[in-house]
Short mmCIF file of C-alpha atoms in Angstrom, two decimals:
data_model
loop_
_atom_site.label_atom_id
_atom_site.label_comp_id
_atom_site.label_asym_id
_atom_site.label_seq_id
_atom_site.Cartn_x
_atom_site.Cartn_y
_atom_site.Cartn_z
CA MET A 624 119.12 44.29 86.25
CA LEU A 625 115.57 43.90 87.51
CA ASN A 626 115.18 41.59 90.54
CA ILE A 627 111.67 40.78 91.77
CA PHE A 628 111.08 39.05 95.08
CA VAL A 629 107.88 37.47 96.37
CA PRO A 630 107.27 36.02 99.85
CA THR A 631 106.80 32.27 100.04
CA ALA A 632 106.51 29.69 102.77
CA SER A 633 110.26 29.05 102.60
CA GLY A 634 111.30 32.70 102.46
CA LEU A 635 111.95 35.42 99.93
CA THR A 636 111.99 34.01 96.40
CA LYS A 637 113.28 35.66 93.25
CA VAL A 638 111.07 35.59 90.14
CA LYS A 639 111.42 36.97 86.63
CA ALA A 640 109.50 39.60 84.72
CA GLY A 641 109.93 40.75 81.15
CA THR A 642 110.54 44.26 79.95
CA GLY A 643 109.03 43.72 76.53
CA ASP A 644 105.39 43.67 75.47
CA ASP A 645 105.26 39.89 75.46
CA GLY A 646 107.16 39.41 78.74
CA PRO A 647 105.51 38.34 82.00
CA PRO A 648 104.30 41.25 84.15
CA ILE A 649 105.48 41.96 87.65
CA PRO A 650 103.60 39.60 90.00
CA THR A 651 100.97 41.26 92.18
CA GLN A 652 102.27 39.43 95.27
CA ALA A 653 105.76 40.89 94.86
CA VAL A 654 106.89 42.85 97.94
CA TRP A 655 110.34 43.94 96.75
CA ILE A 656 111.44 45.13 93.33
CA ASP A 657 115.18 45.70 93.20
CA LEU A 658 116.67 47.80 90.38
CA LEU A 659 120.43 47.20 90.12
CA GLU A 660 122.01 49.41 87.45
CA PRO A 661 118.66 49.44 85.63
CA THR A 662 118.19 49.94 81.93
CA VAL A 663 115.73 52.49 80.55
CA GLU A 664 113.26 49.69 79.72
CA GLU A 665 113.41 48.33 83.27
CA GLU A 666 112.82 51.76 84.76
CA LYS A 667 109.83 52.35 82.48
CA LEU A 668 108.34 48.96 83.40
CA VAL A 669 108.53 49.71 87.12
CA GLU A 670 107.22 53.24 86.68
CA ALA A 671 104.26 52.06 84.59
CA SER A 672 103.46 49.18 86.96
CA PHE A 673 103.34 51.24 90.16
CA GLY A 674 102.70 54.81 88.97
CA ILE A 675 105.97 56.18 90.32
CA GLU A 676 108.99 58.03 88.96
CA VAL A 677 112.31 56.33 89.61
CA PRO A 678 114.95 58.98 90.46
CA THR A 679 117.84 59.26 88.06
CA ARG A 680 121.42 58.73 89.10
CA GLU A 681 122.03 62.48 89.10
CA GLU A 682 118.95 63.14 91.25
CA MET A 683 120.12 60.54 93.77
CA LYS A 684 123.38 62.46 94.25
CA GLU A 685 121.63 65.61 95.51
CA ILE A 686 122.26 66.26 99.19
CA GLU A 687 119.25 68.44 100.05
CA THR A 688 116.90 66.69 102.46
CA SER A 689 113.86 67.84 100.48
CA ASN A 690 115.21 66.01 97.42
CA ARG A 691 116.07 62.87 99.37
CA LEU A 692 113.07 62.35 101.66
CA TYR A 693 109.68 63.25 100.25
CA GLU A 694 106.21 61.95 99.34
CA ASP A 695 104.75 62.01 95.84
CA ASN A 696 101.39 60.53 94.76
CA GLY A 697 101.14 58.43 97.89
CA ALA A 698 104.62 56.92 97.50
CA LEU A 699 107.48 57.62 99.89
CA TYR A 700 110.87 58.36 98.30
CA MET A 701 113.89 57.88 100.55
CA THR A 702 117.46 58.25 99.28
CA THR A 703 120.34 57.49 101.60
CA THR A 704 124.12 57.41 101.34
CA VAL A 705 125.77 54.13 102.26
CA ALA A 706 129.40 53.06 102.46
CA ALA A 707 130.53 50.43 99.97
CA GLN A 708 133.65 48.44 99.06
CA LEU A 709 134.69 48.52 102.71
CA ASP A 710 136.86 45.41 102.35
CA THR A 711 139.05 47.06 99.72
CA ASP A 712 141.71 49.76 99.98
CA ARG A 713 139.36 52.25 98.29
CA PRO A 714 136.08 52.56 100.23
CA ILE A 715 133.45 54.71 98.55
CA SER A 716 130.01 56.15 99.25
CA THR A 717 127.06 55.37 97.02
CA ALA A 718 123.42 56.47 96.98
CA VAL A 719 120.50 54.04 97.32
CA THR A 720 116.85 55.00 96.84
CA PHE A 721 114.01 53.23 98.67
CA ILE A 722 110.47 53.78 97.41
CA LEU A 723 107.47 52.59 99.41
CA ALA A 724 104.49 52.34 97.09
CA GLY A 725 101.60 50.59 98.84
CA ASN A 726 102.77 47.18 100.00
CA ARG A 727 105.78 47.17 97.71
CA LEU A 728 109.32 48.31 98.22
CA ILE A 729 111.27 49.47 95.18
CA THR A 730 115.02 49.96 95.53
CA ASN A 731 117.19 51.69 92.99
CA ARG A 732 120.95 51.32 93.24
CA TYR A 733 124.01 51.29 91.02
CA LEU A 734 126.33 49.16 93.14
CA ASP A 735 125.81 45.68 94.55
CA THR A 736 126.72 46.26 98.18
CA LYS A 737 127.28 43.51 100.73
CA PRO A 738 124.25 44.30 102.99
CA PHE A 739 121.90 43.64 100.06
CA GLN A 740 123.58 40.32 99.37
CA GLN A 741 123.45 39.31 103.02
CA PHE A 742 119.79 40.24 103.41
CA ILE A 743 118.75 38.37 100.24
CA THR A 744 120.50 35.26 101.55
CA TYR A 745 118.97 35.64 105.01
CA ALA A 746 115.43 36.42 103.81
CA GLY A 747 115.54 33.42 101.49
CA LYS A 748 115.57 31.18 104.58
CA HIS A 749 113.43 33.20 107.01
CA PRO A 750 109.84 33.86 105.88
CA ALA A 751 109.13 36.21 108.80
CA SER A 752 111.67 38.72 107.46
CA CYS A 753 109.73 39.38 104.23
CA THR A 754 106.04 39.42 105.06
CA ASN A 755 105.53 42.93 103.66
CA ALA A 756 107.41 45.90 102.22
CA VAL A 757 107.96 47.61 105.57
CA THR A 758 109.45 44.43 107.03
CA VAL A 759 111.81 44.13 104.06
CA LEU A 760 112.85 47.77 104.53
CA ALA A 761 113.54 47.16 108.22
CA GLY A 762 115.59 44.08 107.37
CA LEU A 763 117.68 46.05 104.88
CA MET A 764 118.27 48.81 107.44
CA GLU A 765 119.44 46.24 109.99
CA ALA A 766 121.78 44.72 107.41
CA PHE A 767 123.34 48.12 106.77
CA ILE A 768 123.70 48.83 110.49
CA GLU A 769 125.35 45.45 111.12
CA ARG A 770 127.76 46.06 108.26
CA ILE A 771 128.76 49.48 109.60
CA ALA A 772 129.11 48.06 113.12
CA ASP A 773 131.50 45.39 111.82
CA VAL A 774 133.56 48.05 110.05
CA LEU A 775 133.74 50.24 113.16
CA GLU A 776 134.87 47.24 115.21
CA ARG A 777 137.60 46.59 112.68
CA VAL A 778 138.66 50.24 112.75
CA GLY A 779 138.78 50.22 116.55
CA ALA A 780 140.93 47.08 116.64
CA SER A 781 143.32 48.51 114.06
CA LEU A 782 143.66 51.79 115.96
CA ASP A 783 144.36 49.85 119.17
CA GLY A 784 147.21 48.12 117.35
CA VAL A 785 148.63 51.45 116.22
CA SER A 786 148.30 52.84 119.74
CA SER A 787 150.21 49.91 121.23
CA ASN A 788 153.00 50.40 118.68
CA ILE A 789 153.28 54.09 119.50
CA PHE A 790 153.03 54.02 123.27
CA ALA A 791 154.33 50.55 124.22
CA ARG A 792 157.01 50.85 126.91
CA ASN A 793 158.48 47.41 126.29
CA GLY A 794 158.56 47.53 122.53
CA ASN A 795 161.36 46.94 120.07
CA GLY A 796 162.90 50.36 120.48
CA GLN A 797 162.32 53.60 118.61
CA PRO A 798 160.21 53.11 115.43
CA THR A 799 162.01 53.78 112.19
CA SER A 800 160.98 56.25 109.50
CA ASN A 801 159.39 53.45 107.47
CA ASP A 802 157.45 52.33 110.55
CA LEU A 803 156.16 55.84 111.16
CA ARG A 804 155.14 56.23 107.52
CA ALA A 805 153.27 52.91 107.67
CA MET A 806 151.52 54.09 110.84
CA ILE A 807 150.38 57.31 109.18
CA GLU A 808 149.02 55.37 106.20
CA ARG A 809 147.23 52.95 108.52
CA ILE A 810 145.74 55.75 110.60
CA GLY A 811 144.64 57.60 107.46
CA PHE A 812 142.95 54.52 106.01
CA ASN A 813 141.10 53.83 109.25
CA GLY A 814 140.06 57.46 109.43
CA GLU A 815 138.63 57.19 105.91
CA LEU A 816 136.72 54.03 106.83
CA ASN A 817 135.37 55.69 109.95
CA SER A 818 134.26 58.79 108.06
CA LYS A 819 132.43 56.68 105.46
CA GLY A 820 130.66 54.77 108.21
CA ARG A 821 129.76 57.95 110.05
CA GLU A 822 128.37 59.52 106.88
CA SER A 823 126.22 56.45 106.33
CA LEU A 824 124.94 56.52 109.90
CA VAL A 825 123.89 60.17 109.64
CA SER A 826 122.04 59.51 106.39
CA LEU A 827 120.38 56.33 107.70
CA GLY A 828 119.31 58.14 110.87
CA ARG A 829 117.43 60.74 108.82
CA LEU A 830 115.77 58.01 106.76
CA LEU A 831 114.65 56.09 109.85
CA MET A 832 113.14 59.22 111.38
CA PHE A 833 111.28 59.92 108.14
CA VAL A 834 109.96 56.34 108.03
CA GLN A 835 108.58 56.49 111.57
CA GLN A 836 106.84 59.80 110.88
CA SER A 837 105.54 59.20 107.35
CA VAL A 838 104.76 55.52 106.74
CA PRO A 839 100.95 55.14 107.02
CA GLY A 840 99.45 52.22 108.89
CA ILE A 841 102.69 51.09 110.47
CA SER A 842 102.09 48.65 113.31
CA ALA A 843 103.30 49.17 116.85
CA GLU A 844 105.69 46.24 116.48
CA GLN A 845 107.21 47.68 113.31
CA ARG A 846 107.44 51.12 114.89
CA ASP A 847 109.29 49.64 117.87
CA ARG A 848 111.62 47.84 115.48
CA PHE A 849 112.48 51.03 113.63
CA HIS A 850 112.90 52.82 116.96
CA SER A 851 115.35 50.13 118.07
CA ILE A 852 117.28 50.51 114.81
CA SER A 853 117.40 54.28 115.39
CA ARG A 854 118.91 53.72 118.85
CA ASP A 855 121.54 51.48 117.27
CA VAL A 856 122.34 54.21 114.77
CA LEU A 857 122.68 56.76 117.59
CA SER A 858 125.00 54.55 119.63
CA LEU A 859 127.14 53.72 116.60
CA SER A 860 127.32 57.43 115.72
CA ASP A 861 128.69 58.16 119.20
CA HIS A 862 131.23 55.37 118.79
CA ALA A 863 132.23 56.69 115.36
CA SER A 864 132.76 60.13 116.90
CA PHE A 865 135.01 58.56 119.53
CA LEU A 866 136.99 56.74 116.86
CA GLY A 867 137.33 60.00 114.91
CA SER A 868 138.82 61.68 117.99
CA LYS A 869 141.16 58.72 118.45
CA VAL A 870 142.28 58.96 114.82
CA SER A 871 143.17 62.64 115.34
CA PHE A 872 145.02 61.87 118.58
CA LEU A 873 147.06 59.03 117.09
CA LEU A 874 147.89 61.09 114.02
CA GLU A 875 149.18 63.91 116.19
CA ALA A 876 151.16 61.42 118.29
CA THR A 877 152.74 59.89 115.19
CA LEU A 878 153.64 63.31 113.83
CA GLY A 879 155.14 64.08 117.24
CA LEU A 880 157.36 61.01 116.97
CA ILE A 881 158.47 62.17 113.53
CA ASN A 882 159.36 65.58 114.98
CA VAL A 883 161.34 63.90 117.77
CA GLU A 884 163.24 61.82 115.23
CA GLN A 885 164.00 64.90 113.14
CA ASN A 886 165.14 66.77 116.25
CA ASN A 887 167.48 63.91 117.13
CA ILE A 888 169.03 64.08 113.68
CA ILE A 889 169.48 67.84 113.95
CA LYS A 890 170.92 67.34 117.43
CA ILE A 891 173.63 65.07 116.04
CA PHE A 892 174.72 67.72 113.54
CA SER A 893 174.58 70.44 116.19
CA VAL A 894 176.75 68.45 118.60
CA ALA A 895 179.20 67.60 115.83
CA ALA A 896 179.47 71.27 114.87
CA VAL A 897 180.09 72.32 118.49
CA LEU A 898 182.68 69.55 119.03
CA PHE A 899 184.68 70.69 116.02
CA LEU A 900 184.42 74.39 116.83
CA PRO A 901 187.34 74.56 119.39
CA PRO A 902 189.69 72.47 117.18
CA THR A 903 188.83 74.74 114.26
CA LEU A 904 189.70 77.80 116.33
CA ILE A 905 193.01 76.26 117.44
CA ALA A 906 193.89 75.20 113.91
CA SER A 907 193.13 78.71 112.63
CA ILE A 908 195.36 80.32 115.24
CA TYR A 909 198.23 77.93 114.58
CA GLY A 910 197.85 78.11 110.84
CA MET A 911 197.77 81.88 110.56
CA ASN A 912 200.39 82.64 113.22
CA TYR A 913 202.74 79.69 112.95
CA HIS A 914 205.80 81.83 112.30
CA LEU A 915 205.08 83.91 115.42
CA LEU A 916 204.70 80.97 117.81
CA PRO A 917 207.74 79.78 119.78
CA ASP A 918 209.26 76.51 118.64
CA LEU A 919 209.09 73.53 120.92
CA PRO A 920 211.93 71.01 121.18
CA GLY A 921 211.80 68.48 118.38
CA LYS A 922 211.16 68.69 114.66
CA TYR A 923 207.40 68.06 114.80
CA SER A 924 206.71 69.20 118.35
CA ASN A 925 204.52 72.16 117.36
CA PHE A 926 202.49 69.96 115.05
CA PHE A 927 201.84 67.24 117.61
CA PHE A 928 201.17 69.81 120.31
CA SER A 929 198.50 71.51 118.20
CA ILE A 930 196.91 68.14 117.38
CA GLY A 931 196.88 67.19 121.05
CA LEU A 932 195.41 70.55 121.98
CA MET A 933 192.62 70.10 119.44
CA ILE A 934 191.82 66.60 120.70
CA ALA A 935 191.85 67.83 124.27
CA SER A 936 189.47 70.66 123.45
CA MET A 937 187.06 68.18 121.82
CA GLY A 938 187.29 65.97 124.91
CA VAL A 939 186.54 68.86 127.25
CA THR A 940 183.58 69.93 125.13
CA TYR A 941 182.23 66.37 125.02
CA TRP A 942 182.63 65.99 128.80
CA LEU A 943 180.80 69.27 129.37
CA PHE A 944 177.89 68.17 127.16
CA LYS A 945 177.63 64.84 128.99
CA ARG A 946 177.70 66.54 132.39
CA LYS A 947 174.94 68.93 131.40
CA GLY A 948 172.85 66.02 130.07
CA TRP A 949 172.72 67.36 126.54
CA LEU A 950 173.87 64.03 125.06
#
């Protein structure tokens, strides 16, 4: 899909352009050309119109900085990794390429992420946000930062809920195995969200630094704006690092609770084995040496005496365990 946006008095407006020979060309006043899962014809039209080479999907996946941030024929190529599908149970990372060619911004992406949608809606009502290509780029960066900030806030709130369930003194008692499993899944999901956000922040930070150093003719106001966005990225990166440490701490605490529960189960079997050990010894002695033991008065006196002795030995063992505080 080829989306072309031009600035108007009411805001950013979408116009159409054809990919065929008889189709309308890309307007000269266009400041943003957005390629969303482009076809070969759309890529060729943009390349021929602005004298650039749109990176392929495979080239966008390369992680070397030299292949992500570079200048070619006066155009700046900037590829960044952004988190996507953050409202689902399967967040992913996707690559987006920004190309500054003169006073035009060309974006190439293969997933319609929420920051793009939000910025298009916002810029359509605010003309000051789309006066030129650099302004559009700054607006898109701010949209990505706000999206990541919202996700980190959500992760922090979720981790606080897990923490209260683990360490609450006036809770509903010891969590069950199902509760602990749900906690681990919740912690793992939040850790994945946090890692995706942190990866995006690192990539966006590199892009912002490259923009401030390489964009020619950038005004002092725009430079200050990008510098402010960079500070936001730095502060969010620190917060993401804190959340990562909290994820590790809560995971270890949950695993500790699982170990405690397993130890309690083993403790029950150990106590049961020790309680039945004296009766087993008495039963073995009586069973193997019954004909050698003296008879007590009464037909079943020996039997009831041995049973009573076994019960008494269990009682003594239980009393000893309680006195020592082992139960």
